[in-house]
Short mmCIF file of C-alpha atoms and ligand atoms in Angstrom, two decimals:
data_model
loop_
_atom_site.label_atom_id
_atom_site.label_comp_id
_atom_site.label_asym_id
_atom_site.label_seq_id
_atom_site.Cartn_x
_atom_site.Cartn_y
_atom_site.Cartn_z
CA MET A 12 51.79 31.73 -53.09
CA MET A 13 48.17 30.37 -53.73
CA LEU A 14 46.04 33.66 -51.57
CA THR A 15 47.35 35.58 -53.71
CA GLY A 16 45.21 38.97 -54.30
CA LYS A 17 42.87 37.24 -51.81
CA ILE A 18 41.44 39.19 -49.06
CA ALA A 19 41.34 37.44 -46.06
CA VAL A 20 39.85 38.46 -42.59
CA VAL A 21 40.77 36.40 -39.29
CA THR A 22 38.48 37.66 -36.38
CA GLY A 23 40.99 36.91 -32.76
CA GLY A 24 43.94 36.90 -35.61
CA SER A 25 45.81 38.77 -32.73
CA ARG A 26 46.79 35.38 -31.22
CA GLY A 27 46.61 31.60 -30.03
CA ILE A 28 45.50 29.75 -33.12
CA GLY A 29 44.07 33.23 -34.67
CA ARG A 30 47.45 34.09 -35.30
CA ALA A 31 48.81 30.72 -36.41
CA ILE A 32 45.98 31.39 -38.74
CA SER A 33 46.81 34.91 -40.05
CA LEU A 34 50.02 33.75 -40.50
CA ARG A 35 49.47 30.92 -43.12
CA LEU A 36 47.12 32.96 -44.68
CA ALA A 37 49.89 35.58 -44.95
CA SER A 38 52.10 33.59 -46.07
CA MET A 39 49.93 32.18 -48.61
CA GLY A 40 50.01 35.41 -50.16
CA ALA A 41 46.63 36.83 -48.99
CA MET A 42 45.94 40.19 -47.31
CA VAL A 43 45.45 39.92 -43.59
CA TYR A 44 43.26 41.78 -41.96
CA ILE A 45 44.18 40.45 -38.41
CA ASN A 46 40.88 40.98 -35.51
CA TYR A 47 40.97 41.62 -32.32
CA VAL A 48 38.88 43.35 -29.13
CA SER A 49 41.03 43.95 -25.74
CA ARG A 50 44.25 43.43 -26.63
CA PRO A 51 46.20 45.90 -29.47
CA ASP A 52 49.91 44.43 -28.38
CA ALA A 53 48.76 40.98 -29.53
CA ALA A 54 47.35 42.01 -32.59
CA GLU A 55 50.61 44.50 -33.79
CA GLU A 56 52.65 42.05 -32.70
CA THR A 57 51.21 39.24 -35.25
CA LYS A 58 50.51 42.17 -38.25
CA LYS A 59 54.57 42.51 -37.28
CA ILE A 60 56.18 39.59 -37.52
CA ILE A 61 53.57 38.86 -41.36
CA GLU A 62 55.56 42.21 -42.28
CA GLN A 63 58.78 40.95 -41.48
CA ASP A 64 57.50 37.70 -43.60
CA GLY A 65 57.18 39.83 -46.58
CA GLY A 66 53.55 39.72 -46.11
CA LYS A 67 50.42 42.46 -45.60
CA ALA A 68 48.39 42.53 -42.78
CA GLU A 69 46.23 45.82 -41.52
CA LEU A 70 44.98 45.30 -38.36
CA ILE A 71 40.82 45.97 -37.24
CA GLN A 72 39.54 46.43 -33.41
CA PHE A 73 35.63 45.59 -33.31
CA ASP A 74 33.37 42.70 -31.07
CA ILE A 75 31.84 40.29 -33.09
CA GLY A 76 29.34 39.49 -31.26
CA ASP A 77 28.35 43.17 -31.28
CA ALA A 78 25.82 43.44 -34.92
CA GLU A 79 26.94 47.59 -35.39
CA GLN A 80 30.23 47.32 -35.05
CA VAL A 81 30.89 43.91 -36.71
CA GLN A 82 28.99 46.12 -39.72
CA GLU A 83 31.23 48.73 -40.12
CA ALA A 84 33.91 46.72 -40.17
CA MET A 85 33.14 45.01 -42.65
CA LYS A 86 32.53 48.18 -44.71
CA LYS A 87 35.57 49.13 -44.04
CA VAL A 88 37.30 46.63 -44.60
CA VAL A 89 35.77 46.99 -48.38
CA SER A 90 35.94 50.47 -48.89
CA GLU A 91 39.93 49.67 -48.22
CA ALA A 92 40.67 46.48 -50.40
CA GLY A 93 37.75 46.45 -52.35
CA SER A 94 36.04 43.33 -51.48
CA ILE A 95 36.62 40.13 -48.82
CA ASP A 96 37.30 36.75 -50.47
CA ILE A 97 38.12 34.79 -47.23
CA LEU A 98 36.31 35.07 -43.28
CA VAL A 99 37.85 33.20 -40.85
CA ASN A 100 35.70 33.02 -37.66
CA ASN A 101 38.33 31.89 -34.76
CA ALA A 102 37.77 34.14 -32.18
CA GLY A 103 35.94 32.11 -28.81
CA ILE A 104 35.67 32.64 -25.15
CA THR A 105 34.93 30.06 -22.21
CA ARG A 106 33.22 30.70 -19.12
CA ASP A 107 33.62 27.61 -17.80
CA GLY A 108 31.28 26.94 -15.11
CA LEU A 109 29.50 23.38 -13.77
CA MET A 110 25.41 23.97 -15.57
CA ALA A 111 24.18 23.52 -11.87
CA ARG A 112 26.14 27.17 -10.86
CA MET A 113 26.78 28.93 -13.73
CA LYS A 114 25.21 32.21 -14.52
CA GLU A 115 22.84 33.28 -16.71
CA SER A 116 25.15 35.99 -18.63
CA ASP A 117 27.94 32.60 -18.98
CA TRP A 118 25.64 30.94 -20.79
CA ASP A 119 24.66 34.20 -23.47
CA ASP A 120 28.30 36.06 -22.93
CA VAL A 121 29.29 32.62 -25.20
CA ILE A 122 26.79 31.72 -27.23
CA ASN A 123 26.59 35.91 -27.99
CA THR A 124 30.73 35.71 -29.39
CA ASN A 125 31.54 32.42 -30.39
CA LEU A 126 28.14 31.41 -31.94
CA LYS A 127 26.17 34.31 -33.07
CA GLY A 128 29.16 36.24 -33.39
CA ALA A 129 29.61 33.61 -36.79
CA PHE A 130 26.48 34.52 -37.67
CA LEU A 131 27.15 38.07 -37.85
CA CYS A 132 30.66 38.14 -39.16
CA SER A 133 28.96 35.75 -42.08
CA LYS A 134 26.04 37.88 -43.08
CA GLY A 135 28.57 40.80 -42.94
CA VAL A 136 31.24 38.95 -45.87
CA SER A 137 27.97 37.14 -47.93
CA LYS A 138 27.31 40.16 -49.88
CA PRO A 139 31.06 40.50 -51.28
CA MET A 140 31.61 37.56 -51.51
CA MET A 141 28.42 36.68 -53.37
CA LYS A 142 29.30 39.39 -55.64
CA LYS A 143 32.63 38.64 -55.92
CA LYS A 144 30.69 35.18 -57.52
CA TRP A 145 33.62 33.46 -55.19
CA GLY A 146 33.77 32.99 -51.13
CA ARG A 147 35.25 30.85 -48.23
CA ILE A 148 34.62 30.81 -44.91
CA VAL A 149 35.81 28.31 -42.02
CA ASN A 150 34.35 28.27 -38.77
CA ILE A 151 36.58 27.06 -35.87
CA SER A 152 34.23 24.38 -34.14
CA SER A 153 35.79 21.99 -31.57
CA VAL A 154 36.08 18.70 -29.86
CA ILE A 155 33.61 19.76 -27.48
CA GLY A 156 30.94 20.36 -29.53
CA PHE A 157 30.75 17.04 -30.91
CA SER A 158 31.28 14.70 -27.46
CA GLY A 159 30.11 17.51 -25.16
CA ASN A 160 32.23 18.41 -22.06
CA SER A 161 31.00 18.45 -18.30
CA GLY A 162 31.63 22.21 -17.15
CA GLN A 163 30.59 23.72 -20.84
CA VAL A 164 27.07 23.38 -21.68
CA ASN A 165 27.26 26.76 -22.47
CA TYR A 166 30.62 26.31 -24.89
CA ALA A 167 29.23 23.14 -26.02
CA SER A 168 26.24 24.41 -27.38
CA ALA A 169 27.97 28.04 -29.19
CA LYS A 170 30.32 25.16 -31.05
CA ALA A 171 27.25 22.22 -32.08
CA GLY A 172 25.24 25.51 -33.20
CA LEU A 173 28.19 26.41 -35.46
CA THR A 174 27.91 22.84 -37.17
CA GLY A 175 24.49 23.60 -38.34
CA LEU A 176 25.21 27.60 -39.13
CA THR A 177 28.15 26.00 -41.05
CA LYS A 178 25.69 22.79 -43.20
CA SER A 179 22.56 25.51 -43.79
CA MET A 180 25.32 28.14 -44.99
CA ALA A 181 26.68 25.83 -46.93
CA ARG A 182 23.32 24.71 -48.70
CA GLU A 183 22.79 28.51 -48.98
CA TYR A 184 25.74 29.40 -50.73
CA ALA A 185 26.61 26.65 -52.88
CA SER A 186 25.76 28.31 -56.06
CA ARG A 187 27.45 30.98 -55.37
CA ASN A 188 30.95 29.05 -55.29
CA ILE A 189 30.97 30.32 -51.77
CA THR A 190 32.22 27.25 -49.38
CA ILE A 191 31.76 26.93 -45.59
CA ASN A 192 33.57 24.16 -43.33
CA CYS A 193 34.33 23.76 -40.09
CA VAL A 194 37.44 22.89 -38.46
CA ALA A 195 37.74 21.38 -35.29
CA PRO A 196 40.58 21.29 -32.71
CA GLY A 197 41.05 19.02 -30.34
CA TYR A 198 43.27 20.16 -27.93
CA ILE A 199 45.37 22.86 -28.91
CA VAL A 200 48.16 24.40 -26.75
CA THR A 201 47.15 28.34 -26.22
CA GLU A 202 46.72 30.73 -23.36
CA MET A 203 43.31 29.05 -23.24
CA THR A 204 45.13 25.57 -22.00
CA GLU A 205 47.34 27.10 -20.73
CA SER A 206 45.24 28.00 -17.87
CA MET A 207 44.06 24.44 -17.52
CA ALA A 208 45.44 22.68 -14.33
CA ASP A 209 47.90 20.05 -14.65
CA ALA A 210 45.98 16.83 -13.45
CA ALA A 211 43.40 18.36 -16.01
CA GLN A 212 46.16 18.21 -19.09
CA GLU A 213 47.05 14.71 -18.15
CA LYS A 214 43.66 13.72 -17.96
CA ILE A 215 43.32 14.55 -21.29
CA LEU A 216 46.84 13.61 -22.74
CA SER A 217 45.55 9.76 -21.62
CA GLU A 218 42.92 10.29 -23.98
CA ILE A 219 44.51 10.88 -27.16
CA PRO A 220 46.34 8.36 -28.90
CA MET A 221 48.54 10.39 -30.34
CA ALA A 222 49.27 11.16 -26.25
CA SER A 223 50.36 14.78 -27.13
CA LEU A 224 48.30 18.12 -27.43
CA GLY A 225 48.60 19.90 -30.64
CA THR A 226 49.35 23.25 -32.08
CA PRO A 227 48.57 26.60 -33.53
CA GLU A 228 49.95 25.03 -36.69
CA ASP A 229 48.30 22.31 -37.17
CA VAL A 230 45.04 23.81 -37.04
CA ALA A 231 46.24 26.51 -39.69
CA ALA A 232 46.94 24.15 -41.86
CA ALA A 233 43.63 22.51 -41.78
CA VAL A 234 42.37 26.41 -42.39
CA ALA A 235 44.71 26.82 -45.24
CA TYR A 236 43.66 23.28 -47.26
CA LEU A 237 39.70 24.68 -46.69
CA VAL A 238 40.85 28.05 -48.62
CA SER A 239 42.43 26.60 -51.37
CA ASP A 240 41.79 25.59 -54.85
CA ASP A 241 42.37 22.38 -53.53
CA ALA A 242 39.36 22.04 -51.35
CA ARG A 243 36.59 24.38 -54.63
CA TYR A 244 34.75 20.76 -54.46
CA ILE A 245 34.15 20.73 -50.40
CA THR A 246 31.45 22.22 -48.19
CA GLY A 247 29.68 21.57 -45.20
CA GLN A 248 32.18 19.38 -44.37
CA THR A 249 34.32 19.52 -40.83
CA LEU A 250 37.96 18.48 -40.03
CA HIS A 251 38.67 17.06 -37.11
CA VAL A 252 42.43 18.51 -35.67
CA ASN A 253 42.57 16.02 -32.65
CA GLY A 254 45.20 13.69 -32.57
CA GLY A 255 42.30 10.88 -32.63
CA MET A 256 41.28 12.16 -29.32
CA TYR A 257 36.98 12.22 -31.36
CA MET A 258 36.78 10.18 -34.68
P1 LIG B 2 43.16 32.56 -26.79
O1 LIG B 2 42.16 32.92 -25.60
O2 LIG B 2 43.87 32.27 -27.26
O3 LIG B 2 42.69 34.26 -28.19
C1 LIG B 2 41.17 34.43 -28.56
C2 LIG B 2 41.21 35.54 -29.34
O4 LIG B 2 39.71 35.78 -29.76
C3 LIG B 2 41.66 36.40 -29.27
O5 LIG B 2 42.37 37.26 -30.88
C4 LIG B 2 40.83 37.63 -29.04
O6 LIG B 2 41.13 39.33 -29.41
C5 LIG B 2 39.51 36.89 -29.49
N1 LIG B 2 37.89 37.78 -29.16
C6 LIG B 2 37.97 36.50 -27.77
N2 LIG B 2 36.93 37.11 -27.97
C7 LIG B 2 36.16 38.29 -28.98
C8 LIG B 2 34.77 39.13 -29.44
N3 LIG B 2 34.20 39.43 -29.48
N4 LIG B 2 35.58 40.27 -30.84
C9 LIG B 2 36.94 39.72 -31.15
N5 LIG B 2 37.81 38.96 -30.53
C10 LIG B 2 37.84 38.42 -29.79
O7 LIG B 2 42.01 31.18 -28.35
P2 LIG B 2 42.49 30.74 -28.79
O8 LIG B 2 43.54 30.59 -29.68
O9 LIG B 2 42.70 28.46 -28.22
O10 LIG B 2 41.37 29.71 -29.53
C11 LIG B 2 40.55 30.31 -30.91
C12 LIG B 2 39.43 29.60 -31.25
O11 LIG B 2 39.35 28.05 -31.06
C13 LIG B 2 38.58 29.46 -30.35
O12 LIG B 2 37.38 29.70 -31.10
C14 LIG B 2 38.33 28.18 -29.21
O13 LIG B 2 37.00 28.06 -29.35
C15 LIG B 2 39.02 27.41 -30.82
N6 LIG B 2 39.33 26.39 -29.84
C16 LIG B 2 40.15 26.54 -29.80
C17 LIG B 2 40.86 24.88 -28.48
C18 LIG B 2 42.20 25.14 -28.18
O14 LIG B 2 42.42 24.18 -27.44
N7 LIG B 2 42.87 26.03 -27.73
C19 LIG B 2 40.26 23.75 -28.85
C20 LIG B 2 39.23 23.72 -29.73
C21 LIG B 2 38.72 24.64 -29.70
P3 LIG B 2 41.52 39.99 -27.94
O15 LIG B 2 43.03 38.71 -27.39
O16 LIG B 2 41.90 41.24 -28.11
O17 LIG B 2 40.92 39.85 -26.34
#
């Protein structure tokens, strides 16, 4: 139980990869605040699974792209739990389309949630972490932020931006014993990828040396390592979890 006594906030912790991260951190002893924005049912279910396994969790609904909501939410966690030790910036959305046809609102929505959301949440937890002189922030990026992808200029830009955020924050906060790292998943089986056409899935499989999609648990294991004491001297890095798809 390496995280006993630690308080964690997992954005988009209610389903998909975020749910696996919430379950994993709770199984390591952390008290997990599960963030969601629109589907309380999924969040409730995640909380129930954690509690059935003997772990501790609370729900916290807020839109990560809304500065006021983020500030209120982080204040609430600190006043209830006393601090925030771990933040996993996991929540993300897609609004795919070829560049020529992409609406400005599709660009803005994805940048606002996937990039600005991570900035706002990280800013929100930085004070309590500095006070404690301990903190772990993990940003969930994507292989697409490194390779690019046709039909995803908004998503690729946001995910590539997370690398800059991670490295710059890592430099700013290293002396306070706060590490900031990225995990960049390849293709993982969740609702986000289930909607892909069969032909697209087959093409992707042909590009993965390990010849299978990853699981949310594969990503959660990487996050678990980066927030543990074993990773205390690692900051500003990206851990790729992609079956060899991008090296
Ligand atoms: P899902 O679509 O399955 O889940 C998204 C989660 O994010 C939900 O919990 C959702 O909450 C939450 N969310 C969305 N928008 C907001 C918002 N504005 N504020 C707060 N919460 C929000 O996604 P995945 O599990 O597939 O992906 C998780 C992360 O991993 C994302 O950042 C994604 O880009 C990244 N990733 C995923 C890959 C994959 O193959 N699946 C590959 C590489 C990276 P609610 O249900 O309440 O709307």
